[in-house]
PDB file of C-alpha atoms in Angstrom:
ATOM      1  CA  MET A 792      -9.043  16.824  28.870  1.00 46.00           C
ATOM      2  CA  ARG A 793      -8.165  13.306  27.726  1.00 60.00           C
ATOM      3  CA  LYS A 794      -4.638  13.099  26.069  1.00 89.00           C
ATOM      4  CA  VAL A 795      -4.798  11.981  22.600  1.00 95.00           C
ATOM      5  CA  THR A 796      -2.123   9.960  20.759  1.00 97.00           C
ATOM      6  CA  THR A 797      -1.214  11.728  17.455  1.00 98.00           C
ATOM      7  CA  LEU A 798      -0.519   9.565  14.182  1.00 98.00           C
ATOM      8  CA  ALA A 799       1.235  10.512  10.861  1.00 98.00           C
ATOM      9  CA  ILE A 800       0.308   8.506   8.003  1.00 99.00           C
ATOM     10  CA  VAL A 801       2.032   8.279   4.599  1.00 98.00           C
ATOM     11  CA  SER A 802       1.656   6.081   1.593  1.00 98.00           C
ATOM     12  CA  ASP A 803       3.321   5.463  -1.726  1.00 98.00           C
ATOM     13  CA  ILE A 804       6.270   7.786  -1.455  1.00 98.00           C
ATOM     14  CA  HIS A 805       8.220   6.218  -4.470  1.00 97.00           C
ATOM     15  CA  TYR A 806      11.427   7.619  -3.546  1.00 97.00           C
ATOM     16  CA  ALA A 807      13.960   7.530  -6.329  1.00 96.00           C
ATOM     17  CA  GLY A 808      17.718   6.905  -5.212  1.00 96.00           C
ATOM     18  CA  ALA A 809      20.559   7.927  -7.598  1.00 96.00           C
ATOM     19  CA  ALA A 810      20.791   4.504  -9.118  1.00 95.00           C
ATOM     20  CA  GLU A 811      17.057   4.583 -10.132  1.00 93.00           C
ATOM     21  CA  GLN A 812      17.281   8.327 -11.326  1.00 93.00           C
ATOM     22  CA  ALA A 813      20.133   7.290 -13.495  1.00 91.00           C
ATOM     23  CA  ARG A 814      17.963   4.868 -15.704  1.00 86.00           C
ATOM     24  CA  GLY A 815      15.755   7.518 -17.014  1.00 76.00           C
ATOM     25  CA  GLU A 816      12.505   6.497 -18.514  1.00 69.00           C
ATOM     26  CA  PHE A 817      11.421   3.095 -16.926  1.00 66.00           C
ATOM     27  CA  CYS A 818       9.192   0.262 -17.666  1.00 67.00           C
ATOM     28  CA  VAL A 819       7.859   1.715 -20.747  1.00 71.00           C
ATOM     29  CA  GLY A 820      10.919   0.386 -22.614  1.00 67.00           C
ATOM     30  CA  ALA A 821      10.102  -2.984 -21.962  1.00 69.00           C
ATOM     31  CA  VAL A 822       6.734  -2.649 -23.795  1.00 74.00           C
ATOM     32  CA  ARG A 823       7.216  -3.973 -27.450  1.00 77.00           C
ATOM     33  CA  ASN A 824       4.218  -2.704 -29.456  1.00 81.00           C
ATOM     34  CA  PRO A 825       4.929   0.821 -30.450  1.00 85.00           C
ATOM     35  CA  LEU A 826       1.331   2.152 -30.331  1.00 85.00           C
ATOM     36  CA  GLN A 827       1.091   0.626 -26.823  1.00 81.00           C
ATOM     37  CA  ARG A 828       4.129   2.073 -25.717  1.00 82.00           C
ATOM     38  CA  LEU A 829       2.893   5.564 -26.939  1.00 87.00           C
ATOM     39  CA  ALA A 830      -0.503   5.241 -25.325  1.00 86.00           C
ATOM     40  CA  ILE A 831       1.240   4.327 -21.936  1.00 83.00           C
ATOM     41  CA  LYS A 832       3.735   7.317 -22.269  1.00 86.00           C
ATOM     42  CA  LEU A 833       0.817   9.669 -22.777  1.00 91.00           C
ATOM     43  CA  TYR A 834      -1.094   8.074 -19.954  1.00 87.00           C
ATOM     44  CA  ARG A 835       1.770   8.567 -17.662  1.00 88.00           C
ATOM     45  CA  HIS A 836       2.608  12.310 -18.821  1.00 90.00           C
ATOM     46  CA  TYR A 837      -0.947  13.663 -18.749  1.00 94.00           C
ATOM     47  CA  PHE A 838      -2.843  11.505 -15.948  1.00 94.00           C
ATOM     48  CA  TRP A 839      -0.584   9.327 -13.852  1.00 92.00           C
ATOM     49  CA  LEU A 840       2.826  10.997 -13.124  1.00 93.00           C
ATOM     50  CA  ARG A 841       5.071  12.904 -15.676  1.00 92.00           C
ATOM     51  CA  ASP A 842       8.485  12.667 -13.749  1.00 92.00           C
ATOM     52  CA  PRO A 843       8.360  10.013 -11.163  1.00 91.00           C
ATOM     53  CA  PHE A 844      12.061  10.921 -10.079  1.00 93.00           C
ATOM     54  CA  ALA A 845      11.069  14.506  -9.082  1.00 94.00           C
ATOM     55  CA  HIS A 846       9.442  14.147  -5.731  1.00 96.00           C
ATOM     56  CA  ASN A 847      12.081  12.979  -3.240  1.00 97.00           C
ATOM     57  CA  HIS A 848      11.943  16.102  -1.333  1.00 97.00           C
ATOM     58  CA  LEU A 849       8.253  15.419  -0.344  1.00 98.00           C
ATOM     59  CA  VAL A 850       9.361  12.700   2.138  1.00 98.00           C
ATOM     60  CA  ASP A 851      11.736  15.352   4.024  1.00 97.00           C
ATOM     61  CA  ALA A 852       8.395  17.872   3.955  1.00 97.00           C
ATOM     62  CA  PHE A 853       6.436  15.139   5.398  1.00 98.00           C
ATOM     63  CA  VAL A 854       8.870  14.473   8.198  1.00 98.00           C
ATOM     64  CA  ALA A 855       9.273  17.826   9.056  1.00 97.00           C
ATOM     65  CA  LYS A 856       5.583  18.798   9.022  1.00 97.00           C
ATOM     66  CA  THR A 857       4.681  15.903  11.415  1.00 98.00           C
ATOM     67  CA  ALA A 858       7.586  16.009  13.726  1.00 96.00           C
ATOM     68  CA  GLY A 859       6.498  15.113  17.262  1.00 94.00           C
ATOM     69  CA  ALA A 860       3.804  12.768  16.128  1.00 97.00           C
ATOM     70  CA  ASP A 861       3.608   9.842  18.844  1.00 97.00           C
ATOM     71  CA  LEU A 862       3.402   7.215  15.960  1.00 98.00           C
ATOM     72  CA  ALA A 863       4.159   7.400  12.365  1.00 98.00           C
ATOM     73  CA  VAL A 864       3.007   4.700   9.782  1.00 98.00           C
ATOM     74  CA  ALA A 865       4.340   4.439   6.179  1.00 98.00           C
ATOM     75  CA  ASN A 866       1.791   2.193   4.142  1.00 98.00           C
ATOM     76  CA  GLY A 867       4.036   0.695   1.415  1.00 96.00           C
ATOM     77  CA  ASP A 868       5.663   1.557  -1.962  1.00 97.00           C
ATOM     78  CA  TYR A 869       8.970   3.168  -0.999  1.00 97.00           C
ATOM     79  CA  SER A 870      10.885   3.030  -4.265  1.00 95.00           C
ATOM     80  CA  CYS A 871      10.042   3.821  -7.885  1.00 92.00           C
ATOM     81  CA  ASP A 872      10.593   0.069  -8.799  1.00 89.00           C
ATOM     82  CA  SER A 873      12.291   1.204 -12.199  1.00 86.00           C
ATOM     83  CA  ALA A 874      13.240  -2.393 -13.000  1.00 82.00           C
ATOM     84  CA  CYS A 875       9.731  -3.687 -12.054  1.00 78.00           C
ATOM     85  CA  VAL A 876      11.194  -6.550 -10.194  1.00 80.00           C
ATOM     86  CA  GLY A 877      10.616  -5.051  -6.672  1.00 84.00           C
ATOM     87  CA  ILE A 878      13.536  -4.851  -4.070  1.00 90.00           C
ATOM     88  CA  SER A 879      15.668  -7.641  -5.636  1.00 85.00           C
ATOM     89  CA  ASP A 880      16.644  -5.114  -7.968  1.00 89.00           C
ATOM     90  CA  ASP A 881      19.619  -3.318  -6.084  1.00 92.00           C
ATOM     91  CA  ALA A 882      18.676   0.172  -7.399  1.00 94.00           C
ATOM     92  CA  ALA A 883      15.041  -0.121  -6.124  1.00 92.00           C
ATOM     93  CA  PHE A 884      16.538  -1.551  -2.871  1.00 95.00           C
ATOM     94  CA  ALA A 885      18.843   1.357  -2.308  1.00 97.00           C
ATOM     95  CA  SER A 886      15.798   3.670  -2.967  1.00 97.00           C
ATOM     96  CA  ALA A 887      13.616   2.126  -0.382  1.00 97.00           C
ATOM     97  CA  SER A 888      16.534   1.941   2.131  1.00 97.00           C
ATOM     98  CA  GLU A 889      17.226   5.474   1.903  1.00 98.00           C
ATOM     99  CA  CYS A 890      13.518   6.587   2.100  1.00 98.00           C
ATOM    100  CA  LEU A 891      13.166   4.271   5.112  1.00 98.00           C
ATOM    101  CA  GLN A 892      16.168   5.621   6.836  1.00 98.00           C
ATOM    102  CA  LYS A 893      14.851   9.202   6.408  1.00 98.00           C
ATOM    103  CA  LEU A 894      11.692   8.053   8.159  1.00 98.00           C
ATOM    104  CA  ARG A 895      13.210   6.047  10.865  1.00 98.00           C
ATOM    105  CA  GLN A 896      15.558   9.119  11.527  1.00 97.00           C
ATOM    106  CA  GLY A 897      12.596  11.368  11.712  1.00 97.00           C
ATOM    107  CA  PHE A 898      10.375   9.431  14.147  1.00 97.00           C
ATOM    108  CA  GLY A 899      12.966   6.799  15.743  1.00 95.00           C
ATOM    109  CA  GLY A 900      11.185   4.020  17.512  1.00 95.00           C
ATOM    110  CA  ASN A 901       7.774   5.561  16.793  1.00 97.00           C
ATOM    111  CA  PHE A 902       7.645   4.405  13.326  1.00 98.00           C
ATOM    112  CA  ARG A 903       6.037   1.388  11.520  1.00 98.00           C
ATOM    113  CA  ALA A 904       6.136   0.237   8.074  1.00 98.00           C
ATOM    114  CA  THR A 905       4.026  -2.259   5.914  1.00 97.00           C
ATOM    115  CA  SER A 906       4.974  -3.608   2.508  1.00 96.00           C
ATOM    116  CA  GLY A 907       3.555  -2.479  -0.801  1.00 94.00           C
ATOM    117  CA  ASP A 908       3.177  -4.292  -4.007  1.00 91.00           C
ATOM    118  CA  HIS A 909       6.385  -2.694  -5.328  1.00 87.00           C
ATOM    119  CA  GLU A 910       8.494  -3.921  -2.547  1.00 91.00           C
ATOM    120  CA  LEU A 911       7.577  -7.569  -3.655  1.00 85.00           C
ATOM    121  CA  GLY A 912       7.128  -7.114  -7.445  1.00 75.00           C
ATOM    122  CA  LYS A 913       4.671  -7.079  -9.853  1.00 76.00           C
ATOM    123  CA  LYS A 914       4.526  -6.899 -13.858  1.00 72.00           C
ATOM    124  CA  PRO A 915       4.017  -3.650 -15.467  1.00 68.00           C
ATOM    125  CA  LEU A 916       1.358  -2.225 -17.617  1.00 63.00           C
ATOM    126  CA  GLY A 917       1.935  -3.257 -21.111  1.00 59.00           C
ATOM    127  CA  ALA A 918       4.929  -5.816 -20.647  1.00 61.00           C
ATOM    128  CA  ASP A 919       5.522  -9.354 -19.624  1.00 65.00           C
ATOM    129  CA  THR A 920       8.385  -8.797 -17.267  1.00 66.00           C
ATOM    130  CA  GLY A 921       8.905  -8.779 -13.610  1.00 68.00           C
ATOM    131  CA  GLY A 922       6.419 -10.419 -11.131  1.00 69.00           C
ATOM    132  CA  LEU A 923       6.465 -12.021  -7.516  1.00 75.00           C
ATOM    133  CA  ARG A 924       9.756 -13.447  -6.377  1.00 72.00           C
ATOM    134  CA  ALA A 925       9.913 -15.082  -2.891  1.00 73.00           C
ATOM    135  CA  LYS A 926      13.359 -13.372  -2.047  1.00 73.00           C
ATOM    136  CA  ARG A 927      11.918 -10.073  -2.191  1.00 70.00           C
ATOM    137  CA  PHE A 928       9.558 -10.905   0.724  1.00 80.00           C
ATOM    138  CA  VAL A 929      12.772 -12.162   2.645  1.00 82.00           C
ATOM    139  CA  ARG A 930      14.671  -9.016   1.858  1.00 85.00           C
ATOM    140  CA  ALA A 931      11.962  -6.743   2.815  1.00 89.00           C
ATOM    141  CA  GLU A 932      11.809  -8.313   6.236  1.00 89.00           C
ATOM    142  CA  ARG A 933      15.363  -8.996   7.021  1.00 90.00           C
ATOM    143  CA  GLU A 934      17.148  -6.112   5.311  1.00 94.00           C
ATOM    144  CA  LEU A 935      14.624  -3.378   5.426  1.00 95.00           C
ATOM    145  CA  SER A 936      13.208  -4.407   8.675  1.00 94.00           C
ATOM    146  CA  ILE A 937       9.709  -4.356   7.511  1.00 96.00           C
ATOM    147  CA  GLU A 938       7.728  -6.550   9.775  1.00 96.00           C
ATOM    148  CA  PRO A 939       5.061  -8.773   7.680  1.00 95.00           C
ATOM    149  CA  PHE A 940       2.655  -8.269  10.569  1.00 98.00           C
ATOM    150  CA  TRP A 941       2.648  -5.781  13.359  1.00 98.00           C
ATOM    151  CA  LYS A 942       0.490  -4.731  16.087  1.00 98.00           C
ATOM    152  CA  VAL A 943       0.478  -1.603  18.460  1.00 98.00           C
ATOM    153  CA  ASN A 944      -1.651  -1.269  21.191  1.00 97.00           C
ATOM    154  CA  VAL A 945      -2.850   2.491  21.945  1.00 97.00           C
ATOM    155  CA  GLY A 946      -4.998   2.135  24.987  1.00 96.00           C
ATOM    156  CA  ASN A 947      -8.168   0.502  23.782  1.00 97.00           C
ATOM    157  CA  TYR A 948      -6.963   0.767  19.988  1.00 98.00           C
ATOM    158  CA  VAL A 949      -5.122  -1.797  18.363  1.00 98.00           C
ATOM    159  CA  LEU A 950      -3.478  -0.822  15.159  1.00 98.00           C
ATOM    160  CA  MET A 951      -2.244  -3.611  12.814  1.00 98.00           C
ATOM    161  CA  GLY A 952      -0.184  -3.635   9.773  1.00 98.00           C
ATOM    162  CA  VAL A 953      -0.449  -6.421   7.178  1.00 98.00           C
ATOM    163  CA  VAL A 954       0.985  -7.400   3.658  1.00 97.00           C
ATOM    164  CA  SER A 955      -1.747  -6.935   1.198  1.00 96.00           C
ATOM    165  CA  THR A 956       0.109  -8.709  -1.562  1.00 93.00           C
ATOM    166  CA  ILE A 957       0.333 -12.046   0.306  1.00 94.00           C
ATOM    167  CA  ILE A 958      -3.186 -11.850   1.420  1.00 96.00           C
ATOM    168  CA  ALA A 959      -4.353 -11.043  -2.119  1.00 94.00           C
ATOM    169  CA  LEU A 960      -1.986 -13.793  -3.550  1.00 93.00           C
ATOM    170  CA  PRO A 961      -4.767 -15.205  -5.757  1.00 91.00           C
ATOM    171  CA  VAL A 962      -4.873 -11.884  -7.517  1.00 87.00           C
ATOM    172  CA  TYR A 963      -1.067 -11.924  -8.099  1.00 84.00           C
ATOM    173  CA  ALA A 964      -0.431 -15.622  -8.342  1.00 79.00           C
ATOM    174  CA  ARG A 965      -0.279 -15.649 -12.346  1.00 79.00           C
ATOM    175  CA  GLU A 966       2.612 -13.217 -11.865  1.00 79.00           C
ATOM    176  CA  ALA A 967       4.642 -15.698  -9.550  1.00 77.00           C
ATOM    177  CA  VAL A 968       7.319 -18.124 -10.748  1.00 80.00           C
ATOM    178  CA  SER A 969       5.404 -21.617 -10.838  1.00 81.00           C
ATOM    179  CA  GLU A 970       8.168 -23.267  -8.732  1.00 86.00           C
ATOM    180  CA  GLU A 971       7.673 -20.768  -5.907  1.00 86.00           C
ATOM    181  CA  ARG A 972       3.855 -20.840  -5.710  1.00 89.00           C
ATOM    182  CA  PRO A 973       4.119 -23.437  -2.965  1.00 90.00           C
ATOM    183  CA  GLU A 974       6.454 -21.159  -0.937  1.00 91.00           C
ATOM    184  CA  TRP A 975       4.152 -18.318  -1.507  1.00 90.00           C
ATOM    185  CA  GLU A 976       0.983 -20.357  -0.250  1.00 93.00           C
ATOM    186  CA  GLU A 977       2.915 -21.218   2.825  1.00 94.00           C
ATOM    187  CA  LEU A 978       3.910 -17.583   3.518  1.00 93.00           C
ATOM    188  CA  ARG A 979       0.121 -16.550   2.837  1.00 95.00           C
ATOM    189  CA  ARG A 980      -0.908 -19.234   5.360  1.00 97.00           C
ATOM    190  CA  LYS A 981       1.223 -18.175   8.177  1.00 97.00           C
ATOM    191  CA  HIS A 982       0.535 -14.576   7.457  1.00 97.00           C
ATOM    192  CA  LEU A 983      -3.385 -15.191   7.561  1.00 98.00           C
ATOM    193  CA  ASP A 984      -2.810 -17.393  10.723  1.00 98.00           C
ATOM    194  CA  ALA A 985      -1.106 -14.372  12.510  1.00 98.00           C
ATOM    195  CA  ILE A 986      -3.810 -11.902  11.496  1.00 98.00           C
ATOM    196  CA  GLY A 987      -6.508 -14.448  12.387  1.00 98.00           C
ATOM    197  CA  SER A 988      -5.150 -14.917  15.845  1.00 98.00           C
ATOM    198  CA  ALA A 989      -4.731 -11.019  16.655  1.00 98.00           C
ATOM    199  CA  PHE A 990      -8.371 -10.675  15.597  1.00 98.00           C
ATOM    200  CA  ARG A 991      -9.563 -13.690  17.624  1.00 98.00           C
ATOM    201  CA  ASP A 992      -7.758 -12.281  20.782  1.00 98.00           C
ATOM    202  CA  LEU A 993      -9.415  -8.890  20.532  1.00 98.00           C
ATOM    203  CA  GLU A 994     -11.574  -7.862  23.518  1.00 98.00           C
ATOM    204  CA  PRO A 995     -15.030  -6.604  22.934  1.00 97.00           C
ATOM    205  CA  TYR A 996     -14.132  -3.072  23.979  1.00 97.00           C
ATOM    206  CA  GLN A 997     -11.145  -2.670  21.659  1.00 98.00           C
ATOM    207  CA  ARG A 998     -11.309  -0.911  18.339  1.00 98.00           C
ATOM    208  CA  VAL A 999      -9.082  -1.608  15.352  1.00 98.00           C
ATOM    209  CA  ILE A1000      -7.197   0.721  12.807  1.00 98.00           C
ATOM    210  CA  LEU A1001      -5.921  -1.692  10.060  1.00 98.00           C
ATOM    211  CA  PHE A1002      -3.115  -0.677   7.552  1.00 98.00           C
ATOM    212  CA  CYS A1003      -3.401  -2.633   4.423  1.00 98.00           C
ATOM    213  CA  HIS A1004      -1.739  -1.175   1.421  1.00 98.00           C
ATOM    214  CA  ASP A1005      -3.688  -2.804  -1.504  1.00 96.00           C
ATOM    215  CA  PRO A1006      -7.468  -2.987  -0.992  1.00 95.00           C
ATOM    216  CA  SER A1007      -7.522  -6.015  -3.102  1.00 95.00           C
ATOM    217  CA  ALA A1008      -6.478  -7.936  -0.159  1.00 96.00           C
ATOM    218  CA  LEU A1009      -9.906  -6.793   1.831  1.00 97.00           C
ATOM    219  CA  PRO A1010     -12.281  -9.462   0.310  1.00 96.00           C
ATOM    220  CA  PHE A1011      -9.821 -12.276   1.216  1.00 96.00           C
ATOM    221  CA  LEU A1012      -9.570 -10.930   4.654  1.00 98.00           C
ATOM    222  CA  TRP A1013     -13.395 -10.948   5.003  1.00 97.00           C
ATOM    223  CA  ARG A1014     -13.412 -14.473   4.144  1.00 97.00           C
ATOM    224  CA  GLU A1015     -11.220 -15.257   7.211  1.00 98.00           C
ATOM    225  CA  GLN A1016     -13.715 -16.328  10.019  1.00 98.00           C
ATOM    226  CA  ASN A1017     -11.790 -14.623  12.827  1.00 98.00           C
ATOM    227  CA  VAL A1018     -11.612 -11.460  10.881  1.00 98.00           C
ATOM    228  CA  ARG A1019     -15.268 -11.311   9.791  1.00 98.00           C
ATOM    229  CA  ALA A1020     -16.444 -12.046  13.426  1.00 98.00           C
ATOM    230  CA  LYS A1021     -14.742  -8.932  14.538  1.00 98.00           C
ATOM    231  CA  LEU A1022     -15.496  -6.726  11.588  1.00 98.00           C
ATOM    232  CA  SER A1023     -17.614  -4.258  13.629  1.00 98.00           C
ATOM    233  CA  GLN A1024     -14.449  -3.449  15.613  1.00 98.00           C
ATOM    234  CA  ILE A1025     -12.564  -2.267  12.879  1.00 98.00           C
ATOM    235  CA  GLU A1026     -13.034   1.498  12.957  1.00 98.00           C
ATOM    236  CA  ARG A1027     -11.068   2.282   9.838  1.00 98.00           C
ATOM    237  CA  THR A1028      -8.852   0.435   7.283  1.00 98.00           C
ATOM    238  CA  VAL A1029      -5.999   2.978   5.934  1.00 98.00           C
ATOM    239  CA  ILE A1030      -5.322   1.823   2.335  1.00 98.00           C
ATOM    240  CA  GLY A1031      -2.752   3.208  -0.137  1.00 97.00           C
ATOM    241  CA  HIS A1032      -1.977   1.868  -3.756  1.00 96.00           C
ATOM    242  CA  LEU A1033      -4.498   4.084  -5.651  1.00 95.00           C
ATOM    243  CA  HIS A1034      -2.540   7.229  -5.402  1.00 97.00           C
ATOM    244  CA  SER A1035      -5.553   9.481  -5.855  1.00 97.00           C
ATOM    245  CA  LYS A1036      -9.387   9.621  -4.449  1.00 96.00           C
ATOM    246  CA  LEU A1037     -10.239   9.718  -8.037  1.00 96.00           C
ATOM    247  CA  ILE A1038      -9.043   6.265  -8.514  1.00 94.00           C
ATOM    248  CA  LEU A1039     -10.924   5.207  -5.421  1.00 94.00           C
ATOM    249  CA  TYR A1040     -14.074   6.787  -6.806  1.00 94.00           C
ATOM    250  CA  LYS A1041     -13.665   4.973 -10.182  1.00 91.00           C
ATOM    251  CA  SER A1042     -13.100   1.600  -8.293  1.00 91.00           C
ATOM    252  CA  SER A1043     -16.405   1.936  -6.498  1.00 91.00           C
ATOM    253  CA  ILE A1044     -18.162   2.596  -9.734  1.00 91.00           C
ATOM    254  CA  LEU A1045     -16.500  -0.493 -11.326  1.00 86.00           C
ATOM    255  CA  ALA A1046     -17.247  -2.600  -8.339  1.00 85.00           C
ATOM    256  CA  GLY A1047     -18.581  -6.010  -9.607  1.00 83.00           C
ATOM    257  CA  MET A1048     -17.407  -5.959 -12.903  1.00 79.00           C
ATOM    258  CA  PRO A1049     -16.331  -9.374 -14.496  1.00 81.00           C
ATOM    259  CA  THR A1050     -12.887 -10.475 -14.836  1.00 79.00           C
ATOM    260  CA  ILE A1051     -11.106  -9.736 -18.032  1.00 73.00           C
ATOM    261  CA  PRO A1052      -8.715 -12.793 -18.670  1.00 64.00           C
ATOM    262  CA  PHE A1053      -7.696 -12.015 -22.323  1.00 55.00           C
ATOM    263  CA  LEU A1054      -5.932  -8.471 -22.259  1.00 58.00           C
ATOM    264  CA  GLY A1055      -2.894  -9.171 -20.465  1.00 63.00           C
ATOM    265  CA  HIS A1056      -1.849  -9.443 -16.828  1.00 60.00           C
ATOM    266  CA  THR A1057      -2.674  -5.985 -15.716  1.00 69.00           C
ATOM    267  CA  PRO A1058      -6.408  -5.942 -16.910  1.00 66.00           C
ATOM    268  CA  TYR A1059      -6.746  -9.266 -15.395  1.00 72.00           C
ATOM    269  CA  ARG A1060      -5.279  -8.287 -12.055  1.00 75.00           C
ATOM    270  CA  LEU A1061      -7.207  -5.142 -11.803  1.00 74.00           C
ATOM    271  CA  SER A1062     -10.509  -6.564 -12.962  1.00 78.00           C
ATOM    272  CA  LEU A1063     -10.104  -9.624 -10.592  1.00 77.00           C
ATOM    273  CA  ALA A1064      -9.762  -7.237  -7.740  1.00 80.00           C
ATOM    274  CA  LEU A1065     -12.610  -4.854  -8.802  1.00 85.00           C
ATOM    275  CA  ARG A1066     -14.913  -7.842  -9.029  1.00 86.00           C
ATOM    276  CA  GLU A1067     -15.121  -8.055  -5.357  1.00 90.00           C
ATOM    277  CA  ALA A1068     -14.649  -4.430  -4.486  1.00 90.00           C
ATOM    278  CA  ARG A1069     -17.967  -4.249  -2.722  1.00 94.00           C
ATOM    279  CA  LEU A1070     -16.358  -6.058   0.038  1.00 95.00           C
ATOM    280  CA  TRP A1071     -14.145  -3.158   0.767  1.00 96.00           C
ATOM    281  CA  LYS A1072     -17.054  -1.271   2.320  1.00 96.00           C
ATOM    282  CA  PRO A1073     -17.156  -3.139   5.683  1.00 97.00           C
ATOM    283  CA  PHE A1074     -13.652  -2.367   6.253  1.00 98.00           C
ATOM    284  CA  LYS A1075     -14.546   1.443   6.191  1.00 98.00           C
ATOM    285  CA  VAL A1076     -11.513   2.215   3.866  1.00 98.00           C
ATOM    286  CA  LEU A1077      -9.751   5.556   4.017  1.00 98.00           C
ATOM    287  CA  LEU A1078      -7.397   6.295   1.027  1.00 98.00           C
ATOM    288  CA  CYS A1079      -3.998   7.926   1.881  1.00 98.00           C
ATOM    289  CA  PRO A1080      -2.879   9.127  -1.392  1.00 98.00           C
ATOM    290  CA  SER A1081       0.592   9.255  -2.675  1.00 98.00           C
ATOM    291  CA  LEU A1082       2.738  12.077  -1.640  1.00 97.00           C
ATOM    292  CA  ALA A1083       2.885  13.547  -5.142  1.00 97.00           C
ATOM    293  CA  GLY A1084      -0.765  12.556  -6.172  1.00 97.00           C
ATOM    294  CA  ILE A1085      -1.544  12.109  -9.772  1.00 97.00           C
ATOM    295  CA  GLU A1086      -0.403  14.424 -12.583  1.00 96.00           C
ATOM    296  CA  LEU A1087      -4.008  15.287 -13.555  1.00 96.00           C
ATOM    297  CA  LEU A1088      -5.058  16.553 -10.202  1.00 96.00           C
ATOM    298  CA  LYS A1089      -1.996  17.055  -8.162  1.00 96.00           C
ATOM    299  CA  ASP A1090      -3.737  15.889  -5.236  1.00 97.00           C
ATOM    300  CA  GLY A1091      -0.893  14.558  -3.119  1.00 98.00           C
ATOM    301  CA  GLY A1092      -0.727  14.663   0.661  1.00 98.00           C
ATOM    302  CA  TYR A1093      -0.733  12.819   3.917  1.00 98.00           C
ATOM    303  CA  TYR A1094      -3.055  11.975   6.852  1.00 98.00           C
ATOM    304  CA  THR A1095      -2.700  13.005  10.550  1.00 98.00           C
ATOM    305  CA  ALA A1096      -4.945  11.448  13.102  1.00 98.00           C
ATOM    306  CA  GLU A1097      -5.873  11.921  16.874  1.00 98.00           C
ATOM    307  CA  VAL A1098      -6.654   8.768  18.632  1.00 98.00           C
ATOM    308  CA  ASP A1099      -8.315   9.052  22.173  1.00 97.00           C
ATOM    309  CA  PRO A1100      -6.847   5.798  23.985  1.00 96.00           C
ATOM    310  CA  SER A1101     -10.027   5.505  25.882  1.00 95.00           C
ATOM    311  CA  ALA A1102     -12.007   4.903  22.816  1.00 95.00           C
ATOM    312  CA  HIS A1103     -14.565   7.162  24.211  1.00 94.00           C
ATOM    313  CA  GLN A1104     -14.438   9.168  20.911  1.00 94.00           C
ATOM    314  CA  SER A1105     -13.769   7.798  17.416  1.00 97.00           C
ATOM    315  CA  ALA A1106     -10.328   8.405  16.039  1.00 98.00           C
ATOM    316  CA  ARG A1107     -10.272  11.589  13.954  1.00 98.00           C
ATOM    317  CA  PHE A1108      -8.423  11.848  10.564  1.00 98.00           C
ATOM    318  CA  HIS A1109      -7.348  14.933   8.718  1.00 98.00           C
ATOM    319  CA  PHE A1110      -6.139  14.999   5.285  1.00 98.00           C
ATOM    320  CA  GLN A1111      -3.164  17.371   4.833  1.00 98.00           C
ATOM    321  CA  PRO A1112      -2.528  18.246   1.152  1.00 98.00           C
ATOM    322  CA  LEU A1113       1.037  18.704   0.126  1.00 96.00           C
ATOM    323  CA  GLN A1114       2.095  20.916  -2.681  1.00 93.00           C
ATOM    324  CA  ARG A1115       4.728  19.413  -4.984  1.00 90.00           C
ATOM    325  CA  GLY A1116       6.981  22.331  -4.402  1.00 83.00           C
ATOM    326  CA  ALA A1117       6.963  21.829  -0.505  1.00 77.00           C
ATOM    327  CA  THR A1118      10.080  21.818   1.159  1.00 74.00           C
ATOM    328  CA  ALA A1119      10.965  21.049   4.800  1.00 68.00           C
ATOM    329  CA  PRO A1120      10.456  24.236   6.869  1.00 69.00           C
TER     330      PRO A1120
END
């Protein structure tokens, strides 16, 4: 029998360190309109996530249950981003650092991480605060050791990790400080060049498993000539960000919707992404949900995969549901 390479895949951990937990309810306090604030509270309480600080133990359960994997990949969003400014906030940075330390202790050198939108910052629902700041990108790379672009060869497979927020900069650009936009554009150019070079250099027999936190980036990757020329070699694109298969299903229904420019930054960002969501399909997306799932369904978990280095068989992905009360064995 051919020896397979085993993967453990996790996304949207949203770990809460002590400093973030001490803040209590977050982001909602920045919403000025009382009716809007109430609506967001109800949405979080019954649909999204009632207690975002209550699930730290799930990362320990993931590490314990997947011990021995040949490679572990975390696909972004390591803190709760309770100040809504990404890891430039020291409390969110501490949460992300603690989370990544647990993962690196569990898997050692067999671990790779991608950046999510909560590492780099974005404005929260209903409030005009936060947004992109260039120093968060630098801090993610230098202090959290999250490589902007990474590549791991597994026989005839090539695993790649990218930064979705940078690729999808046109979606997030309105949330950046105007003075920093040229810097963001240069970061984006360099990142796309690195990705394009990696795809250009693929051999015809190689298959790709791509890790991209936010699927909003995929239409922009599709526009890159070197990527589009090798789309047939992408076997799977593992995404996160959406937290639940229900959200992915709703996104497929709303694909192609017009952009909504007049209801604030969040509806604009979401509608701009969904307008081109039909271009997600060529990337063969596989959603890795958040560890805790959403409140409505409690459908959290992670993925394991078996990769045949010879590529004679396609990689096999297995969803592993994780109960919220799960603890490390």
